Short mmCIF file of C-alpha atoms (C1' of nucleotides) in Angstrom, two decimals:
data_model
loop_
_atom_site.label_atom_id
_atom_site.label_comp_id
_atom_site.label_asym_id
_atom_site.label_seq_id
_atom_site.Cartn_x
_atom_site.Cartn_y
_atom_site.Cartn_z
CA MET A 701 0.30 24.51 -56.69
CA ALA A 702 1.61 25.70 -53.81
CA ARG A 703 0.57 24.75 -49.87
CA TRP A 704 1.48 27.41 -47.57
CA LEU A 705 0.28 27.46 -43.65
CA VAL A 706 -0.85 30.55 -42.05
CA LYS A 707 -0.65 31.37 -37.90
CA SER A 708 -3.77 33.01 -37.01
CA GLU A 709 -4.51 33.53 -32.74
CA PRO A 710 -8.20 31.49 -32.30
CA ALA A 711 -8.87 34.51 -29.88
CA LYS A 712 -8.71 37.39 -32.52
CA TYR A 713 -9.64 35.66 -36.23
CA SER A 714 -10.50 31.64 -34.87
CA TRP A 715 -10.80 28.95 -38.36
CA ASP A 716 -14.64 29.22 -37.20
CA ASP A 717 -14.65 32.32 -37.44
CA LEU A 718 -13.46 31.93 -41.45
CA VAL A 719 -15.94 28.77 -42.19
CA ARG A 720 -18.59 31.74 -40.58
CA ASP A 721 -17.45 34.41 -43.21
CA GLY A 722 -16.65 31.94 -45.86
CA ARG A 723 -14.29 33.91 -46.85
CA THR A 724 -12.05 36.85 -45.95
CA GLU A 725 -8.59 39.24 -46.01
CA TRP A 726 -5.69 37.72 -44.89
CA ASP A 727 -4.69 41.19 -43.77
CA GLY A 728 -2.64 42.49 -41.12
CA VAL A 729 0.95 40.93 -42.08
CA ARG A 730 3.79 42.51 -41.65
CA ASN A 731 7.14 41.33 -42.17
CA PRO A 732 8.89 40.93 -45.27
CA MET A 733 9.36 37.43 -45.33
CA ALA A 734 5.98 36.98 -44.57
CA GLN A 735 4.95 39.44 -47.31
CA GLY A 736 7.29 37.92 -49.69
CA HIS A 737 4.49 34.96 -49.04
CA LEU A 738 1.60 36.19 -49.32
CA LYS A 739 3.49 37.62 -52.56
CA ALA A 740 3.82 34.19 -54.21
CA MET A 741 0.71 32.78 -53.44
CA ARG A 742 -1.74 31.75 -56.58
CA ASN A 743 -5.55 31.00 -57.08
CA GLY A 744 -6.61 27.82 -56.34
CA ASP A 745 -3.70 27.03 -54.00
CA LEU A 746 -4.36 25.19 -50.20
CA VAL A 747 -2.92 26.61 -46.98
CA PHE A 748 -3.55 25.31 -43.98
CA TYR A 749 -4.73 27.26 -40.91
CA TYR A 750 -2.74 27.01 -37.65
CA HIS A 751 -4.34 28.35 -34.19
CA SER A 752 -1.42 30.47 -32.46
CA ASN A 753 -1.15 30.90 -28.66
CA GLU A 754 -4.31 28.71 -28.24
CA GLY A 755 -4.94 25.24 -29.83
CA LYS A 756 -1.73 25.86 -31.13
CA ASP A 757 -2.73 23.25 -34.17
CA ILE A 758 -3.45 22.78 -37.67
CA VAL A 759 -7.31 22.56 -38.11
CA GLY A 760 -7.93 22.92 -41.14
CA ILE A 761 -7.76 24.19 -44.98
CA ALA A 762 -7.81 27.03 -46.84
CA GLU A 763 -7.44 27.90 -50.26
CA VAL A 764 -6.29 30.64 -51.91
CA VAL A 765 -9.13 32.85 -53.72
CA LYS A 766 -7.41 36.51 -54.40
CA GLU A 767 -4.44 36.84 -54.95
CA SER A 768 -1.73 39.94 -53.62
CA TYR A 769 -3.05 43.24 -53.79
CA PRO A 770 -2.90 46.37 -51.14
CA ASP A 771 -3.68 46.39 -47.62
CA ASP A 772 -5.43 49.13 -47.03
CA THR A 773 -5.02 48.54 -42.75
CA ASP A 774 -0.64 49.53 -43.58
CA PRO A 775 -0.49 53.21 -43.04
CA LYS A 776 2.68 52.54 -44.67
CA GLY A 777 0.81 51.74 -48.27
CA ARG A 778 3.31 48.78 -48.48
CA SER A 779 1.71 45.55 -47.81
CA LEU A 780 -0.27 43.40 -49.71
CA MET A 781 -2.92 40.51 -48.31
CA VAL A 782 -5.15 38.30 -50.01
CA ASP A 783 -8.55 36.61 -49.42
CA LEU A 784 -8.71 32.94 -47.94
CA LYS A 785 -11.83 31.27 -48.27
CA ALA A 786 -12.29 27.75 -45.73
CA VAL A 787 -12.61 24.24 -47.46
CA LYS A 788 -12.85 22.02 -44.99
CA PRO A 789 -11.46 21.61 -41.25
CA PHE A 790 -9.17 18.07 -39.96
CA PRO A 791 -11.19 15.69 -38.57
CA THR A 792 -8.88 14.97 -35.95
CA PRO A 793 -6.47 18.62 -35.42
CA VAL A 794 -2.29 17.87 -36.10
CA THR A 795 -0.52 19.72 -32.72
CA LEU A 796 2.54 21.72 -33.03
CA SER A 797 3.94 19.16 -30.29
CA ALA A 798 2.95 16.42 -32.39
CA ILE A 799 5.10 17.82 -35.94
CA LYS A 800 7.93 18.23 -33.64
CA SER A 801 8.09 15.02 -32.59
CA ASP A 802 8.05 13.58 -35.64
CA GLY A 803 11.32 14.06 -37.33
CA ARG A 804 9.56 14.12 -41.40
CA PHE A 805 9.33 17.63 -40.19
CA ALA A 806 11.75 19.49 -38.53
CA THR A 807 13.69 21.44 -41.09
CA ILE A 808 9.78 22.74 -41.71
CA PRO A 809 9.51 27.04 -40.62
CA LEU A 810 6.70 25.86 -38.56
CA VAL A 811 9.33 24.12 -36.26
CA THR A 812 12.35 26.07 -37.33
CA ASN A 813 11.03 29.52 -37.14
CA SER A 814 8.13 29.65 -34.93
CA ARG A 815 7.46 33.60 -34.78
CA LEU A 816 6.96 33.63 -39.69
CA SER A 817 3.24 33.51 -39.11
CA VAL A 818 3.70 32.96 -43.22
CA GLN A 819 5.52 30.16 -44.75
CA PRO A 820 5.75 27.90 -47.62
CA VAL A 821 4.60 23.69 -47.14
CA PRO A 822 7.11 20.88 -49.27
CA ASP A 823 4.48 18.54 -50.96
CA GLU A 824 5.87 15.63 -48.71
CA ALA A 825 5.09 16.84 -44.90
CA TRP A 826 1.59 18.89 -47.05
CA ASP A 827 0.50 14.94 -47.26
CA ALA A 828 2.59 13.16 -44.10
CA ILE A 829 -0.23 15.79 -42.24
CA CYS A 830 -3.01 15.61 -43.63
CA LYS A 831 -3.31 12.41 -42.82
CA LEU A 832 -1.61 12.71 -39.09
CA GLY A 833 -5.09 14.78 -39.32
CA GLY A 834 -7.42 11.95 -40.63
CA LEU A 835 -7.69 13.83 -44.67
"C1'" DG B 182 3.39 35.38 -16.27
"C1'" DC B 183 7.68 35.21 -18.41
"C1'" DC B 184 11.04 35.35 -21.67
"C1'" DA B 185 13.99 33.74 -25.48
"C1'" DA B 186 13.49 34.58 -29.98
"C1'" DC B 187 13.85 37.92 -33.66
"C1'" DG B 188 12.07 42.75 -35.88
"C1'" DT B 189 12.18 47.39 -36.62
"C1'" DT B 190 13.49 51.76 -35.05
"C1'" DG B 191 15.85 55.85 -34.93
"C1'" DG B 192 19.94 58.35 -32.81
"C1'" DC B 193 24.85 58.55 -34.03
"C1'" DG C 1320 25.52 52.13 -42.42
"C1'" DC C 1321 25.89 50.85 -37.87
"C1'" DC C 1322 23.48 48.93 -33.39
"C1'" DA C 1323 21.63 49.56 -28.70
"C1'" DA C 1324 17.05 50.11 -27.10
"C1'" DC C 1325 12.59 48.53 -27.41
"C1'" DG C 1326 8.65 45.86 -29.07
"C1'" DT C 1327 6.10 41.24 -30.52
"C1'" DT C 1328 5.19 36.75 -31.68
"C1'" DG C 1329 4.64 32.84 -29.23
"C1'" DG C 1330 5.90 28.15 -27.39
"C1'" DC C 1331 6.67 26.99 -22.32
#
DNA sequence: GCCAACGTTGGC
DNA sequence: GCCAACGTTGGC
């Protein structure tokens, strides 16, 4: 099972919004690299939920509940989306600054490619971040 | 609010 | 197919 991270600006769609809705369509992703990651997602894969701009922290874990299918919000009709559901929040959200200051995470895309909105998370980094967050 | 990094667009 | 101009993301 693969592990991932998605970003969302909480002012647009926050973790609390996802909890309220239970599940949601993860649409609007246009970057080709991020699209490739969406396509590779499988049902049951777990996903860190990161708040960009405000918060700048990983606040919860979501799960892929529908594999990639056409994103009808794309006027060009090229994009895919998946469905995500909320699984559980972090007792202690893990901040970007904590991740950046920890050498174990120096090579993950969150640190090296700050603009990538859907990205894979290596297993070791996943486990370490879960511990930092109290899970 | 600024701006660096990065993608995309479109003229040639 | 190149690349300059432009737009966007997202950390600071």
